[in-house]
Amino acid sequence: MTSAPRLLAGRRRSLAAVLVALAIGEALLVVLFAARLDQLLSIPSPAPSALAAGAGIAGAAAAALLLQRWVGESFAQGYVADCRAALYSAVVRWRGATPEEGGARWLTGLINDMASLRNYALRGSVRLWTSATAAGAAGMWVALTMPQLRIGLVPLLLGTAIILLLTLPLSRAIVAQRRERGRLNRFMVRRVRADLEGAAPRKGNGTRKLASLSATLARAAVTRAAAIGAMEAIATLAGLAAALVLAWQAGGRGGHAGIAGHLTVIGFIAARLLESVRALHARIGGQIALDRLAGLIASAPPRKRSRRSRPAGSRTARVRELESPASPRAALAPPSTPLTQERVS
């Protein structure tokens, strides 16, 4: 394999289809639960069957969420296994690497990047698909069938637009943090190898260098946290603003029975928007790790066939060639007849 594995390949295609179907089903169940909640609040004395129906919808939504996590983890682990195998195959193909390339560069990919790729597949791709699909399906239902809720979608749409704009500074912060982390890893690998080999340090014991690299990495991590914190704050603010708009709209009316179901649907969309923000964070970081993985795999030379690993068919052909009469070794051998065997004995 000379390139990074594809995310949607093999069994993962069917798992992705199952995840999208579960997300649409989750949105449908939330809308049904909101309608049942409004019905329970509008009836003076609801029947036990109506309450049981609401409990059944809630249980189905919980089961759908549990199934999403199970299928999503299976999806992510399969992708991580393929990435690990591809990177290890590139390491095996590599010949003539310098000590630095054979140390920190490959160890970072085999250890640290695997966690980023798992987050890319599970928290980035899977949860982004499910959250965005569920929120989009619920929003479309609200826009088409609930005119009184359409005004509540405005803050959510505005918050989504701002979040998408903030993905660019988040990408820059992640790249900067990974660059500083790579410098620190290379420094640690060189120092540990030199200390274990007993080599005398040329520029001190590296304490000041380690402190400087650690401080730079800490600042990069804080910048990344600030970027993702701003995105989460916008998502939270959008949900609260949508709830306030709905409450203000219903404040001048006499009956408030439908406001509970409306807030349930808006709260579900806002929660999925916040989860989409975290999924974007994981996906951006994982995409950067995936680009690094693709570069490492592409830098490895093609595998060369060794003489020792000659196929079995070629060995068999060589033996037959040696045993054939046209071979010099076979021509010099004495004839194998009963008379010659009797003379030898």
Coordinates of C-alpha atoms in Angstrom, one line a residue:
M1 CA 0.0 0.0 0.0
T2 CA 1.5 3.3 -1.1
S3 CA -1.2 5.7 0.1
A4 CA -3.3 6.3 3.2
P5 CA -6.4 4.0 3.6
R6 CA -9.7 5.4 2.5
L7 CA -12.2 6.1 5.2
L8 CA -15.2 4.7 3.3
A9 CA -13.9 1.3 2.1
G10 CA -15.1 -2.2 2.5
R11 CA -17.2 -2.9 5.5
R12 CA -17.1 0.7 6.6
R13 CA -19.4 1.7 3.8
S14 CA -22.3 -0.3 5.3
L15 CA -21.5 0.9 8.8
A16 CA -21.6 4.5 7.6
A17 CA -25.1 3.9 6.0
V18 CA -26.3 2.4 9.3
L19 CA -25.0 5.5 11.2
V20 CA -26.8 7.9 8.9
A21 CA -30.0 5.9 9.2
L22 CA -29.7 5.9 13.0
A23 CA -29.2 9.7 13.0
I24 CA -32.4 10.2 10.9
G25 CA -34.3 7.8 13.2
E26 CA -33.1 9.7 16.3
A27 CA -34.3 13.0 14.9
L28 CA -37.7 11.4 14.1
L29 CA -38.0 10.0 17.6
V30 CA -37.2 13.4 19.2
V31 CA -40.0 15.0 17.1
L32 CA -42.4 12.3 18.1
F33 CA -41.4 12.7 21.7
A34 CA -42.0 16.5 21.6
A35 CA -45.4 15.9 20.1
R36 CA -46.2 13.4 22.8
L37 CA -45.0 15.8 25.5
D38 CA -47.3 18.6 24.1
Q39 CA -50.2 16.1 24.1
L40 CA -49.6 15.1 27.7
L41 CA -49.5 18.7 28.8
S42 CA -52.7 19.7 26.9
I43 CA -54.8 16.9 28.4
P44 CA -56.2 17.4 31.9
S45 CA -55.8 13.8 32.9
P46 CA -53.7 11.8 30.4
A47 CA -54.2 8.1 30.1
P48 CA -51.5 5.6 31.2
S49 CA -51.2 4.4 27.6
A50 CA -50.2 7.9 26.5
L51 CA -47.5 8.0 29.2
A52 CA -46.3 4.5 28.2
A53 CA -46.1 5.6 24.6
G54 CA -43.9 8.5 25.6
A55 CA -41.7 6.2 27.6
G56 CA -41.4 3.8 24.7
I57 CA -40.2 6.7 22.4
A58 CA -37.7 7.8 25.0
G59 CA -36.4 4.2 25.3
A60 CA -36.1 3.8 21.5
A61 CA -34.1 7.1 21.4
A62 CA -31.7 5.9 24.1
A63 CA -31.3 2.5 22.3
A64 CA -30.5 4.4 19.0
L65 CA -27.9 6.5 20.8
L66 CA -26.3 3.3 22.3
L67 CA -26.3 1.6 18.9
Q68 CA -24.6 4.7 17.4
R69 CA -21.8 4.5 19.8
W70 CA -21.2 0.8 19.2
V71 CA -21.4 1.0 15.4
G72 CA -19.2 4.1 15.4
E73 CA -16.5 2.5 17.5
S74 CA -16.4 -0.5 15.2
F75 CA -16.1 1.9 12.3
A76 CA -13.2 3.8 13.9
Q77 CA -11.3 0.8 15.1
G78 CA -11.4 -0.8 11.6
Y79 CA -10.0 2.4 10.1
V80 CA -7.3 2.8 12.7
A81 CA -6.2 -0.8 12.1
D82 CA -5.9 -0.2 8.4
C83 CA -3.9 3.0 9.0
R84 CA -1.5 1.3 11.4
A85 CA -0.9 -1.6 9.0
A86 CA -0.2 0.8 6.1
L87 CA 2.2 2.9 8.2
Y88 CA 4.0 -0.2 9.5
S89 CA 4.3 -1.6 6.0
A90 CA 6.0 1.7 5.0
V91 CA 8.4 1.4 7.9
V92 CA 9.3 -2.1 6.8
R93 CA 9.9 -0.9 3.3
W94 CA 12.2 1.9 4.4
R95 CA 15.9 1.3 3.9
G96 CA 18.8 3.6 4.7
A97 CA 16.9 5.8 7.1
T98 CA 18.9 8.2 9.4
P99 CA 18.6 7.6 13.1
E100 CA 16.4 10.7 13.5
E101 CA 14.0 9.5 10.7
G102 CA 13.9 6.0 12.2
G103 CA 13.1 7.3 15.6
A104 CA 10.9 10.2 16.4
R105 CA 9.4 10.6 13.0
W106 CA 8.0 7.0 12.8
L107 CA 7.3 6.6 16.5
T108 CA 5.1 9.7 16.4
G109 CA 3.2 8.3 13.5
L110 CA 2.8 4.8 15.0
I111 CA 1.8 6.0 18.5
N112 CA 0.6 9.6 18.7
D113 CA -1.1 9.8 15.3
M114 CA -3.1 6.7 15.9
A115 CA -5.0 8.4 18.6
S116 CA -5.6 11.4 16.3
L117 CA -6.8 9.1 13.5
R118 CA -9.2 7.3 15.9
N119 CA -10.6 10.7 16.9
Y120 CA -10.8 11.6 13.2
A121 CA -12.8 8.4 12.4
L122 CA -15.0 8.3 15.5
R123 CA -15.4 11.8 17.0
G124 CA -14.7 13.6 13.7
S125 CA -16.4 11.7 10.9
V126 CA -18.9 9.4 12.7
R127 CA -20.3 12.0 15.2
L128 CA -20.2 14.8 12.6
W129 CA -22.3 12.7 10.2
T130 CA -24.7 11.7 12.9
S131 CA -25.0 15.0 14.7
A132 CA -25.2 17.1 11.5
T133 CA -27.7 14.7 10.0
A134 CA -29.9 14.6 13.1
A135 CA -29.8 18.3 13.5
G136 CA -30.5 18.9 9.8
A137 CA -33.3 16.5 9.7
A138 CA -34.9 18.0 12.8
G139 CA -34.4 21.5 11.4
M140 CA -36.0 20.6 8.1
W141 CA -39.0 19.1 9.9
V142 CA -39.4 22.2 12.0
A143 CA -39.1 24.5 8.9
L144 CA -41.7 22.5 6.9
T145 CA -44.3 21.6 9.6
M146 CA -43.9 24.0 12.5
P147 CA -44.2 27.6 11.4
Q148 CA -44.2 28.9 15.0
L149 CA -40.7 27.4 15.5
R150 CA -39.0 28.9 12.4
I151 CA -37.9 32.0 14.2
G152 CA -36.0 29.8 16.7
L153 CA -33.9 28.4 13.8
V154 CA -32.4 31.9 13.0
P155 CA -30.0 32.0 16.0
L156 CA -29.0 28.4 15.3
L157 CA -28.2 29.1 11.7
L158 CA -26.3 32.2 12.6
G159 CA -24.3 30.3 15.2
T160 CA -23.5 27.6 12.6
A161 CA -22.1 30.2 10.2
I162 CA -19.9 31.7 12.8
I163 CA -18.6 28.3 13.8
L164 CA -17.7 27.4 10.2
L165 CA -15.7 30.7 10.0
L166 CA -13.8 29.8 13.2
T167 CA -12.6 26.5 11.8
L168 CA -9.7 28.3 9.9
P169 CA -8.0 29.7 13.1
L170 CA -8.6 26.3 14.7
S171 CA -6.8 24.6 11.9
R172 CA -3.8 26.9 12.2
A173 CA -3.6 26.4 16.0
I174 CA -3.6 22.6 15.5
V175 CA -0.9 22.7 12.9
A176 CA 1.2 24.9 15.2
Q177 CA 0.7 22.6 18.2
R178 CA 1.6 19.5 16.1
R179 CA 4.8 21.2 14.8
E180 CA 5.9 22.1 18.3
R181 CA 5.0 18.6 19.6
G182 CA 7.1 17.1 16.8
R183 CA 10.1 19.3 17.8
L184 CA 9.8 18.2 21.4
N185 CA 9.5 14.5 20.4
R186 CA 12.6 14.7 18.2
F187 CA 14.6 16.4 21.0
M188 CA 13.5 13.8 23.5
V189 CA 14.4 10.9 21.3
R190 CA 17.8 12.3 20.5
R191 CA 18.6 13.0 24.1
V192 CA 17.3 9.7 25.4
R193 CA 19.3 7.8 22.8
A194 CA 22.5 9.7 23.5
D195 CA 22.1 9.3 27.3
L196 CA 21.5 5.5 27.0
E197 CA 24.6 5.2 24.7
G198 CA 26.7 7.1 27.2
A199 CA 27.6 9.9 24.8
A200 CA 28.9 13.1 26.4
P201 CA 26.5 16.1 25.8
R202 CA 28.0 18.8 23.6
K203 CA 25.8 21.7 24.8
G204 CA 24.9 20.9 28.4
N205 CA 22.3 18.4 29.6
G206 CA 19.4 19.9 27.6
T207 CA 17.4 21.2 30.5
R208 CA 17.0 24.7 29.2
K209 CA 16.1 23.4 25.7
L210 CA 13.5 21.1 27.2
A211 CA 12.0 23.9 29.2
S212 CA 11.9 26.2 26.1
L213 CA 10.2 23.6 23.9
S214 CA 7.7 22.7 26.7
A215 CA 6.7 26.3 27.1
T216 CA 6.3 26.8 23.4
L217 CA 4.2 23.7 23.2
A218 CA 2.1 24.8 26.2
R219 CA 1.3 28.2 24.5
A220 CA 0.3 26.4 21.3
A221 CA -2.0 24.1 23.3
V222 CA -3.6 27.1 25.0
T223 CA -4.2 28.8 21.7
R224 CA -5.9 25.6 20.4
A225 CA -8.0 25.4 23.5
A226 CA -9.1 29.0 23.1
A227 CA -10.1 28.4 19.5
I228 CA -12.3 25.3 20.3
G229 CA -13.6 27.1 23.4
A230 CA -14.8 30.0 21.3
M231 CA -16.6 27.6 18.9
E232 CA -18.3 25.8 21.8
A233 CA -19.3 29.1 23.4
I234 CA -21.0 30.2 20.1
A235 CA -22.9 26.9 19.9
T236 CA -24.1 27.2 23.5
L237 CA -25.1 30.8 23.0
A238 CA -27.0 30.0 19.8
G239 CA -29.1 27.3 21.6
L240 CA -29.9 29.6 24.5
A241 CA -30.8 32.5 22.2
A242 CA -33.2 30.2 20.3
A243 CA -34.9 29.2 23.5
L244 CA -35.2 32.9 24.6
V245 CA -36.7 33.8 21.2
L246 CA -39.3 31.1 21.5
A247 CA -40.1 32.1 25.1
W248 CA -40.5 35.7 24.0
Q249 CA -42.7 34.8 21.1
A250 CA -45.0 32.7 23.4
G251 CA -45.1 35.2 26.2
G252 CA -48.0 37.3 24.9
R253 CA -50.2 34.3 24.3
G254 CA -52.6 32.7 26.7
G255 CA -51.8 29.0 26.3
H256 CA -48.3 27.7 26.8
A257 CA -48.9 24.0 26.4
G258 CA -47.0 23.8 23.1
I259 CA -43.9 25.6 24.4
A260 CA -42.5 22.5 26.1
G261 CA -42.4 20.4 22.9
H262 CA -41.0 23.3 21.0
L263 CA -38.2 23.8 23.5
T264 CA -37.5 20.1 23.4
V265 CA -36.9 20.1 19.6
I266 CA -34.8 23.3 19.8
G267 CA -32.8 21.9 22.6
F268 CA -32.1 18.8 20.6
I269 CA -30.9 20.8 17.6
A270 CA -28.7 23.0 19.9
A271 CA -27.2 19.9 21.6
R272 CA -26.3 18.4 18.2
L273 CA -24.8 21.7 17.1
L274 CA -22.5 21.6 20.1
E275 CA -21.6 18.0 19.4
S276 CA -20.9 19.0 15.8
V277 CA -18.4 21.6 17.0
R278 CA -16.5 19.0 19.0
A279 CA -16.7 16.7 16.0
L280 CA -15.2 19.4 13.8
H281 CA -12.4 19.8 16.3
A282 CA -11.6 16.1 16.1
R283 CA -11.9 15.9 12.4
I284 CA -9.6 18.9 11.7
G285 CA -6.9 17.4 14.0
G286 CA -7.3 14.0 12.5
Q287 CA -7.2 15.3 8.9
I288 CA -3.8 16.9 9.7
A289 CA -2.6 13.6 11.1
L290 CA -3.9 11.8 8.1
D291 CA -2.0 14.1 5.8
R292 CA 1.1 13.4 7.7
L293 CA 0.4 9.6 7.5
A294 CA 0.0 9.9 3.7
G295 CA 3.3 11.7 3.4
L296 CA 5.1 9.1 5.5
I297 CA 3.7 6.3 3.4
A298 CA 4.5 8.0 0.1
S299 CA 8.1 8.7 1.2
A300 CA 8.8 5.0 1.7
P301 CA 10.5 3.3 -1.3
P302 CA 8.8 0.5 -3.1
R303 CA 9.4 -3.0 -1.7
K304 CA 12.3 -4.8 -3.3
R305 CA 12.2 -8.5 -3.8
S306 CA 14.9 -10.3 -1.9
R307 CA 16.7 -13.3 -3.3
R308 CA 15.9 -15.3 -0.2
S309 CA 12.2 -14.7 -0.6
R310 CA 12.1 -16.3 -4.1
P311 CA 8.7 -17.7 -4.9
A312 CA 8.1 -21.4 -4.5
G313 CA 7.4 -21.8 -8.2
S314 CA 10.8 -20.5 -9.2
R315 CA 12.5 -22.9 -6.7
T316 CA 10.7 -25.8 -8.2
A317 CA 11.6 -24.7 -11.7
R318 CA 15.3 -24.5 -10.7
V319 CA 15.3 -27.9 -9.2
R320 CA 13.8 -29.4 -12.4
E321 CA 16.4 -27.6 -14.5
L322 CA 19.2 -29.1 -12.4
E323 CA 17.7 -32.6 -12.6
S324 CA 17.0 -32.4 -16.4
P325 CA 19.4 -34.2 -18.8
A326 CA 20.4 -30.9 -20.5
S327 CA 21.9 -29.8 -17.2
P328 CA 25.8 -30.1 -17.0
R329 CA 25.4 -31.6 -13.5
A330 CA 23.0 -34.3 -14.9
A331 CA 25.2 -35.0 -17.9
L332 CA 28.3 -35.7 -15.7
A333 CA 26.4 -38.0 -13.4
P334 CA 26.9 -41.8 -14.0
P335 CA 24.0 -43.6 -15.7
S336 CA 21.7 -45.2 -13.2
T337 CA 21.1 -48.7 -14.5
P338 CA 20.9 -52.1 -12.8
L339 CA 24.2 -53.2 -14.3
T340 CA 26.1 -50.2 -13.0
Q341 CA 24.5 -50.6 -9.6
E342 CA 25.7 -54.3 -9.5
R343 CA 29.3 -53.3 -10.5
V344 CA 29.4 -50.6 -7.7
S345 CA 28.2 -53.1 -5.2

